[in-house]
mmCIF file of C-alpha atoms and ligand atoms in Angstrom:
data_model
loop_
_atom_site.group_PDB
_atom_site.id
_atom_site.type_symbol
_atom_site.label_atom_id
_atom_site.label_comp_id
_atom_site.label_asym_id
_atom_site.label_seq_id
_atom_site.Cartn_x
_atom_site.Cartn_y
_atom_site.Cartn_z
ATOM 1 C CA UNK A 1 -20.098 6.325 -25.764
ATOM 2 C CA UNK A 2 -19.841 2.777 -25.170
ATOM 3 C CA UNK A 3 -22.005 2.798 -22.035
ATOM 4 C CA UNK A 4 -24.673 4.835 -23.849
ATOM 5 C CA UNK A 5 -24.671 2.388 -26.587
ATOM 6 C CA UNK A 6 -25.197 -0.813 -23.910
ATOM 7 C CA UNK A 7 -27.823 1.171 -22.102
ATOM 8 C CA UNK A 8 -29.419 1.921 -25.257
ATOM 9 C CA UNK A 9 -29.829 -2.653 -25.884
ATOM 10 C CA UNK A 10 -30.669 -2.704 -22.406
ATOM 11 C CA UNK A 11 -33.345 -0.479 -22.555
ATOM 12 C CA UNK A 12 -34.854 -2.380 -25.727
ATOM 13 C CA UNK A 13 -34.465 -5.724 -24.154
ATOM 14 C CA UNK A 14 -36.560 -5.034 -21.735
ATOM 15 C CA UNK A 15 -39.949 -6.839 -21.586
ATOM 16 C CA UNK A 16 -42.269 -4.356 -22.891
ATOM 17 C CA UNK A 17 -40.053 -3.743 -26.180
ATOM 18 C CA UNK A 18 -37.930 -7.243 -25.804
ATOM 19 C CA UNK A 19 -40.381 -9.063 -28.498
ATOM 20 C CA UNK A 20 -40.786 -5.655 -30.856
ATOM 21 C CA UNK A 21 -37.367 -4.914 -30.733
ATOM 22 C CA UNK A 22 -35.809 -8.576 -31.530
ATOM 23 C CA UNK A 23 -38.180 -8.908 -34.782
ATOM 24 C CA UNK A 24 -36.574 -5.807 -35.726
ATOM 25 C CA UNK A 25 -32.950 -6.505 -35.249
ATOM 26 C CA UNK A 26 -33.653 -9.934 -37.068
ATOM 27 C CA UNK A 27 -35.123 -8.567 -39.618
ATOM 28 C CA UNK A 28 -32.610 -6.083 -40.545
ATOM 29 C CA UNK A 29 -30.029 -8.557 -39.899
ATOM 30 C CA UNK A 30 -31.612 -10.809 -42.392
ATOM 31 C CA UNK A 31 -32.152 -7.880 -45.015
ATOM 32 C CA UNK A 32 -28.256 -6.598 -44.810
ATOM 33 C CA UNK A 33 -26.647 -10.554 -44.815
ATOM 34 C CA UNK A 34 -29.521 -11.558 -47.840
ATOM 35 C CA UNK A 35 -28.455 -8.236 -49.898
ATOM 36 C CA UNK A 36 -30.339 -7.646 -53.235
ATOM 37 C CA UNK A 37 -30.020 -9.230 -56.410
ATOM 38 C CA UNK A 38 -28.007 -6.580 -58.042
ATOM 39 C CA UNK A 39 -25.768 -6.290 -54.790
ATOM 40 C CA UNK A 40 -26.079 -10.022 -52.802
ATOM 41 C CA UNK A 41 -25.023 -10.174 -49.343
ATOM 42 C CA UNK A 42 -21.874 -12.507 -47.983
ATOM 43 C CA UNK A 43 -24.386 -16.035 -47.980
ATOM 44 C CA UNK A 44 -24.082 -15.587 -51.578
ATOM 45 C CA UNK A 45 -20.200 -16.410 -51.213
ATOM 46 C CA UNK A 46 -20.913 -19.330 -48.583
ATOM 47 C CA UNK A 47 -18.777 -22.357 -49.888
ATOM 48 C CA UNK A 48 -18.340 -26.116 -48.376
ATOM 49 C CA UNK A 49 -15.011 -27.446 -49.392
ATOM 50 C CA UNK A 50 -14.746 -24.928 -51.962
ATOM 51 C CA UNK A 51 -17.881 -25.779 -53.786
ATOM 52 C CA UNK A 52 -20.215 -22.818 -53.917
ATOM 53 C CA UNK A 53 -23.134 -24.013 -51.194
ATOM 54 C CA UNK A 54 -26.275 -21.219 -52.306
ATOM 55 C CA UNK A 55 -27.611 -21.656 -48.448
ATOM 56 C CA UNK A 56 -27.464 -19.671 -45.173
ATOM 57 C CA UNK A 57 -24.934 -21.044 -42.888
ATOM 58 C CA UNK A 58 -27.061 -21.085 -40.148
ATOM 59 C CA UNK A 59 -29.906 -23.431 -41.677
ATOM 60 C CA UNK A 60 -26.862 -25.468 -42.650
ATOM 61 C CA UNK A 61 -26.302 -26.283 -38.875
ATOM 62 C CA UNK A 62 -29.602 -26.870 -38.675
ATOM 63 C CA UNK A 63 -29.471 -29.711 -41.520
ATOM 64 C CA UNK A 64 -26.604 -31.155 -39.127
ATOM 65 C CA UNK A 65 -28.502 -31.281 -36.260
ATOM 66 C CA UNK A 66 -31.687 -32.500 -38.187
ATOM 67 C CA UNK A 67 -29.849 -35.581 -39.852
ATOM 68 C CA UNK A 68 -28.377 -36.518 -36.544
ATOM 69 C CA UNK A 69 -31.598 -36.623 -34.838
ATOM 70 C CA UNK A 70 -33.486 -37.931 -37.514
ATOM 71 C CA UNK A 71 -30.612 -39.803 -39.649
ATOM 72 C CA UNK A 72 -32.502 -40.499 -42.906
ATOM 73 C CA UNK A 73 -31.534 -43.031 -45.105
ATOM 74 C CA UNK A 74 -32.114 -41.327 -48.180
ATOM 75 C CA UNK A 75 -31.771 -37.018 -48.775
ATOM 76 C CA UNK A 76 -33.691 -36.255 -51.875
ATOM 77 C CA UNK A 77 -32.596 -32.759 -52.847
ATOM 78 C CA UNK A 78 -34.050 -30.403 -55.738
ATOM 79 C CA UNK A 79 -32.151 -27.831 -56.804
ATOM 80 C CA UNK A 80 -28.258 -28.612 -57.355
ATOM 81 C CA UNK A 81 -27.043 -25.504 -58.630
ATOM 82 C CA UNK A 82 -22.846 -26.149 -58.006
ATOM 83 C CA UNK A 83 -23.348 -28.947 -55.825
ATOM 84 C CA UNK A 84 -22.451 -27.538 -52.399
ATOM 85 C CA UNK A 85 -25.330 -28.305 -50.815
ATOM 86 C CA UNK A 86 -25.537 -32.066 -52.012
ATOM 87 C CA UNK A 87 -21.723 -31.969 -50.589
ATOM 88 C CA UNK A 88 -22.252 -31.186 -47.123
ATOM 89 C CA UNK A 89 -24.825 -33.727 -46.856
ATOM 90 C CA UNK A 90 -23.106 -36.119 -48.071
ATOM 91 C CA UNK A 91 -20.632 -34.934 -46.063
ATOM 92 C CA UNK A 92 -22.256 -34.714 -42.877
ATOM 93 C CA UNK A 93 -23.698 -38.908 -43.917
ATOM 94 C CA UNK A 94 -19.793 -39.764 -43.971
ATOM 95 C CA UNK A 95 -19.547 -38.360 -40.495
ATOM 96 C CA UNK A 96 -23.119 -40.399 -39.659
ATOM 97 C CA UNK A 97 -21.320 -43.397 -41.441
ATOM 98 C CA UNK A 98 -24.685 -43.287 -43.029
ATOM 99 C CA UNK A 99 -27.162 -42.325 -45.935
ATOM 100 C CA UNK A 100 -27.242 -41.170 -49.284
ATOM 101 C CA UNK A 101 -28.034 -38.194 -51.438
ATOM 102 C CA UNK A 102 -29.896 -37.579 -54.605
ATOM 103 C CA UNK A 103 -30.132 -34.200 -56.358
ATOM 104 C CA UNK A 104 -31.774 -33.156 -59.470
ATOM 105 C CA UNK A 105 -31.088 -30.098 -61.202
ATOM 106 C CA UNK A 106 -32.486 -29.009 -64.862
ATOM 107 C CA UNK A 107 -29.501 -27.728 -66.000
ATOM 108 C CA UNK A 108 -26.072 -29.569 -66.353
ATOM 109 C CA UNK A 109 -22.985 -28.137 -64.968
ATOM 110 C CA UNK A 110 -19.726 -28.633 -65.888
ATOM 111 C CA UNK A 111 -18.149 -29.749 -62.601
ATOM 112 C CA UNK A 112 -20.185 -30.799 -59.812
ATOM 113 C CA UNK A 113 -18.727 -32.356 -56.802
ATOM 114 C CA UNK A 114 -18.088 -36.194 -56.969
ATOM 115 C CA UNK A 115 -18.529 -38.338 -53.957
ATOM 116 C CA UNK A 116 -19.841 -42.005 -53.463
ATOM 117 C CA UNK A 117 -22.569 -40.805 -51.092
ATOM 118 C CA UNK A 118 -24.356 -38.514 -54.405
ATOM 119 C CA UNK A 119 -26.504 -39.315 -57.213
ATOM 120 C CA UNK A 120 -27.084 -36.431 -59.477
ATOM 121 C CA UNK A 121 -30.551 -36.925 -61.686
ATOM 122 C CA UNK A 122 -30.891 -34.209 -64.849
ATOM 123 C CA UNK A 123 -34.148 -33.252 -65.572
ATOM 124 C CA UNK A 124 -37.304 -31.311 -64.485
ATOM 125 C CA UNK A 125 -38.047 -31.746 -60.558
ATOM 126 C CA UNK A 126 -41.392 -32.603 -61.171
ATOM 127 C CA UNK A 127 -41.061 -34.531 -64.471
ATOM 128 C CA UNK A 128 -42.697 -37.577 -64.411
ATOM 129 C CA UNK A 129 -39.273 -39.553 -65.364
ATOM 130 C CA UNK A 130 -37.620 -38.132 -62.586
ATOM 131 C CA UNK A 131 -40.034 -38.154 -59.894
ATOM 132 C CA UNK A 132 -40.521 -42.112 -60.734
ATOM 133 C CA UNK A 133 -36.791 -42.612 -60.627
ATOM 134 C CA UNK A 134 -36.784 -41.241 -57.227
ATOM 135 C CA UNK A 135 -39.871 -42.655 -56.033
ATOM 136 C CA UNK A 136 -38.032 -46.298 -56.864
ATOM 137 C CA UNK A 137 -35.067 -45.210 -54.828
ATOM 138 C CA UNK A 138 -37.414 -43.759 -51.918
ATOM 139 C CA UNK A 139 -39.055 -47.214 -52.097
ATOM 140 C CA UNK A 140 -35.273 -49.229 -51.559
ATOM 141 C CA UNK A 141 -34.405 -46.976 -48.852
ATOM 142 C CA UNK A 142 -36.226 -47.044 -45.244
ATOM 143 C CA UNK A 143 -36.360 -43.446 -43.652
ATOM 144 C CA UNK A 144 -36.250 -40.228 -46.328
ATOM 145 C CA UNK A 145 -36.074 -36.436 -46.065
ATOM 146 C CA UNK A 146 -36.536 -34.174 -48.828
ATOM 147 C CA UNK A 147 -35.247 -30.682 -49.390
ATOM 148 C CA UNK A 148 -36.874 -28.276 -52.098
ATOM 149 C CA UNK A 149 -34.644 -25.861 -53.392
ATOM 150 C CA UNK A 150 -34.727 -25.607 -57.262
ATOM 151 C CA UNK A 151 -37.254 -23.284 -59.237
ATOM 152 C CA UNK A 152 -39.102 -20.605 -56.218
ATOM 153 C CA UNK A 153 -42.285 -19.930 -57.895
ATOM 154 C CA UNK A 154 -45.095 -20.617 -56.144
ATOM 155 C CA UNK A 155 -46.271 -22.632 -58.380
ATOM 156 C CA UNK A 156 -43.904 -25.371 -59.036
ATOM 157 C CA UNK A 157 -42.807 -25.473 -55.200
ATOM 158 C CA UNK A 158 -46.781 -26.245 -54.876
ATOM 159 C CA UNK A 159 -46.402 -29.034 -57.378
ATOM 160 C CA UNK A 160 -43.042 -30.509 -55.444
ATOM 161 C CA UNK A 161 -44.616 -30.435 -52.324
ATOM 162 C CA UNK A 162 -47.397 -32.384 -53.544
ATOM 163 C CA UNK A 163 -45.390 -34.649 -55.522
ATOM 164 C CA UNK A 164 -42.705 -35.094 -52.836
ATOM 165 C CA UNK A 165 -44.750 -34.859 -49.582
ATOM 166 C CA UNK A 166 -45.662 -38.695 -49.391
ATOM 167 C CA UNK A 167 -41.707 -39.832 -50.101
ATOM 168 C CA UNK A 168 -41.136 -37.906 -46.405
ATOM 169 C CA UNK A 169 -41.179 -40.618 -43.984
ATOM 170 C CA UNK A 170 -43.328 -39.773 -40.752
ATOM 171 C CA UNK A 171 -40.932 -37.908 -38.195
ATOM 172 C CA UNK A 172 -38.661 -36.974 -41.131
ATOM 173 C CA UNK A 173 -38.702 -33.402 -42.722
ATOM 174 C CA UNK A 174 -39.379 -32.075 -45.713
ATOM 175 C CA UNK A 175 -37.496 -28.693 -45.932
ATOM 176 C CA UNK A 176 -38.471 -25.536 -47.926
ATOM 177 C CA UNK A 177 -35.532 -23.266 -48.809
ATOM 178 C CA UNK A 178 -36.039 -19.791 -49.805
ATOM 179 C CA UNK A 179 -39.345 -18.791 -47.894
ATOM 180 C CA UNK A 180 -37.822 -15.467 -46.898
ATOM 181 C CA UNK A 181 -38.293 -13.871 -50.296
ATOM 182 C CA UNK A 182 -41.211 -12.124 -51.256
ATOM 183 C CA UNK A 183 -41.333 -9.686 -48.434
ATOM 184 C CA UNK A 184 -40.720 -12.905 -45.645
ATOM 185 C CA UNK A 185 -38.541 -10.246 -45.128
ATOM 186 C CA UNK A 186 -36.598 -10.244 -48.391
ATOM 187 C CA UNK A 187 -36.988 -9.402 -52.066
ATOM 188 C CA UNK A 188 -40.309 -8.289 -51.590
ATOM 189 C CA UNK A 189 -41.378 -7.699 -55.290
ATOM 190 C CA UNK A 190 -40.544 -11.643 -56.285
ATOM 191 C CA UNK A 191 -43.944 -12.576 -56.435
ATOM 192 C CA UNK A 192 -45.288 -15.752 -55.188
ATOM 193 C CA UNK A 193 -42.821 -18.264 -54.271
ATOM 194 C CA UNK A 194 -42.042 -20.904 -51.290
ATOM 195 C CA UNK A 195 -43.771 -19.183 -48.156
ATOM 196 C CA UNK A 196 -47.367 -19.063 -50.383
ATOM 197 C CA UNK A 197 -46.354 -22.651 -51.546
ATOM 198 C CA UNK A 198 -46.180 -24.075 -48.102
ATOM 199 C CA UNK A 199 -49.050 -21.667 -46.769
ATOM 200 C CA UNK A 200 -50.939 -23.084 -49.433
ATOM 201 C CA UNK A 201 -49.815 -26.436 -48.934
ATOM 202 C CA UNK A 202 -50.281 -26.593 -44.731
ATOM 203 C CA UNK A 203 -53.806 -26.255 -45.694
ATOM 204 C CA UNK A 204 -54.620 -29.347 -47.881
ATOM 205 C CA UNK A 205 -51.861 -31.935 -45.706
ATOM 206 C CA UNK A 206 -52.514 -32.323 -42.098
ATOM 207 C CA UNK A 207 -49.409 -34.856 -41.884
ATOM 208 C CA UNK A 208 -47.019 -31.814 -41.915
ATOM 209 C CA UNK A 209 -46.566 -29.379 -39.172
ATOM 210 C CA UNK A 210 -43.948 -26.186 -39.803
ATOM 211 C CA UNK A 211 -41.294 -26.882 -36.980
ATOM 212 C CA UNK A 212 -40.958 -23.274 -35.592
ATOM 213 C CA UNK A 213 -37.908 -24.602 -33.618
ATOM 214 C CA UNK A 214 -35.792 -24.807 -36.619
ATOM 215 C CA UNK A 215 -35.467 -20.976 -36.447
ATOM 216 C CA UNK A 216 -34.725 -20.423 -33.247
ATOM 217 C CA UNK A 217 -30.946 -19.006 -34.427
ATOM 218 C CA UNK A 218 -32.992 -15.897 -35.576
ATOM 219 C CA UNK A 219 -31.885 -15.915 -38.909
ATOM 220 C CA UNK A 220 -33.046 -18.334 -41.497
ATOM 221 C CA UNK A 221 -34.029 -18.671 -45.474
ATOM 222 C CA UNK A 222 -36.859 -20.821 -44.015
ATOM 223 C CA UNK A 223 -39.235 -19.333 -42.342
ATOM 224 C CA UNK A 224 -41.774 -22.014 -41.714
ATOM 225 C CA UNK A 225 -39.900 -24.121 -44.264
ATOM 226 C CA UNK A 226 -39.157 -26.599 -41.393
ATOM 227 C CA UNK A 227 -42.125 -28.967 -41.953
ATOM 228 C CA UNK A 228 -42.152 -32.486 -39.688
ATOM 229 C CA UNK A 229 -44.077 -35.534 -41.007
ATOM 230 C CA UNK A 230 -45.904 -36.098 -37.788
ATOM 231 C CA UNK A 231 -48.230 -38.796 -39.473
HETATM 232 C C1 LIG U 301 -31.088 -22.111 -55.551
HETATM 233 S S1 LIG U 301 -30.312 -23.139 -56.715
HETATM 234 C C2 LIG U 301 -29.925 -24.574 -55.762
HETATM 235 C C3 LIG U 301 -28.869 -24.302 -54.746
HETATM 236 C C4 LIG U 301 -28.256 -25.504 -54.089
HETATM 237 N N1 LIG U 301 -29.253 -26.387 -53.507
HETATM 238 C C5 LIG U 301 -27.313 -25.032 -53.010
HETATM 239 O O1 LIG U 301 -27.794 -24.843 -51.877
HETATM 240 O O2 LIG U 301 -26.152 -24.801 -53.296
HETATM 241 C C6 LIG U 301 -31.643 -23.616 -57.695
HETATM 242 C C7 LIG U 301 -31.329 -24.662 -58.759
HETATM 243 O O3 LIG U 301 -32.582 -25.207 -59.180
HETATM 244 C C8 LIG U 301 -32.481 -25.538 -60.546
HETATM 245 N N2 LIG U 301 -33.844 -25.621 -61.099
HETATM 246 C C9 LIG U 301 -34.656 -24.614 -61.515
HETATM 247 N N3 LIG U 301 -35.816 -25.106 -61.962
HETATM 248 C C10 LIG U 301 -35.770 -26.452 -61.793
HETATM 249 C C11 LIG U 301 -36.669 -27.521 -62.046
HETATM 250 N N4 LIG U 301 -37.880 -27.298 -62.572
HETATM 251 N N5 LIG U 301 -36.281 -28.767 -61.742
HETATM 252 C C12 LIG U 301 -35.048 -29.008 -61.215
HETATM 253 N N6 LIG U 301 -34.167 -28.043 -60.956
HETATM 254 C C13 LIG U 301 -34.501 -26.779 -61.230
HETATM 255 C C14 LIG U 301 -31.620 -24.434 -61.140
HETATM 256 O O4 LIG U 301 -31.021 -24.898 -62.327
HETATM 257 C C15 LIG U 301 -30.640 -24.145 -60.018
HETATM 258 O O5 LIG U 301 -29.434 -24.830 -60.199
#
């Protein structure tokens, strides 16, 4: 049974189906571990120090290997939620000895995470009060990255990405979350949200490239949400 099973992958890796075959294994794989709303799948219990973290652990290692590379000074993050996220990177900046974190949410929460390294900012992403107050903090700080993660409609990550695209200093990143849903492969009836945002958005900024690279685990929220500041 067992050797039937391993001839059965060997067959499909071969080079004819190899390409085929992988696209449909990660694809599955990314529909059974992303679950549906009414039913989510295990990322949806993903914690960092306890704190619920709303991100696939995979792309977290990714963020690791990104801010060692590229060690920004400042992490401008929208979309707090619990405050996991903004945790590991601060986290990951104590283990830099380096950089600092600011996260905006609309909505207040009771008990978010409190660590020297985070600034939490409560208002509207794209808010003209809070984009200025994080504009003047862009402006202290030398090298920034920016993550957007708060409302996935396509048209307010459009309006981030605009907004936010020139704080992204050039080899830096500025990181989609979320372009997997709307059929990218998951929750296909959302509607447009991140993936049209940043198709939409590659268009119009020639200073941003989607870093393919960033997904070579095989499973990511970000498909093509990886995008380099490569002038
Ligand atoms: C997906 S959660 C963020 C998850 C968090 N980054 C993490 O990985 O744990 C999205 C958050 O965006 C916030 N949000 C929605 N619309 C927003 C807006 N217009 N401006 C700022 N935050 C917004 C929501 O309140 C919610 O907490």
């Amino acid at each position: 049974m067992n050797g039937h099973k391993v001839s059965l992958w060997r067959f499909f890796e071969r080079k004819p189906w190899r390409a085929a075959w992988r696209r449909f294994v990660e694809g599955a794989f990314a529909r059974l571990f992303y679950g549906r709303p009414e039913k989510p799948g295990p990322w949806h219990q993903c914690t960092w120090m306890g704190v619920p973290t709303l991100k696939c652990p995979l792309d977290l290692w990714i963020y690791q290997e990104i801010l060692w590379t590229r060690r920004p000074d400042l992490i401008v993050e929208c979309g707090t939620a619990y405050g996991g996220s903004a945790l590991f990177l601060a986290s990951m900046c104590d283990l830099l000895g380096h950089g600092h974190v600011v996260s905006v949410d609309i909505r207040p929460w009771a008990e978010r995470p409190r660590h020297r390294r985070i600034t939490y900012l409560l208002g509207d992403s794209t808010s003209p009060a809070i984009f200025q107050t994080v504009r003047d903090l862009a402006f202290r700080e030398g090298q920034v990255m920016v993550l957007l993660d708060s409302d996935h409609r396509c048209n307010h990550v459009l309006r981030e990405l605009r907004l936010y695209a020139p704080l992204v200093s050039v080899g830096q990143y500025l990181i989609v979350e979320d372009t997997n849903i709307n059929g990218h492969p998951v929750l296909e009836h959302f509607g447009p949200g991140p993936m049209e945002a940043v198709e939409l958005f590659l268009e119009e900024d020639g200073r941003f490239l989607a870093d393919r690279s960033m997904e070579r685990f095989g499973l990511t929220f970000n498909p093509k949400g990886y995008l380099k500041r490569i002038r």
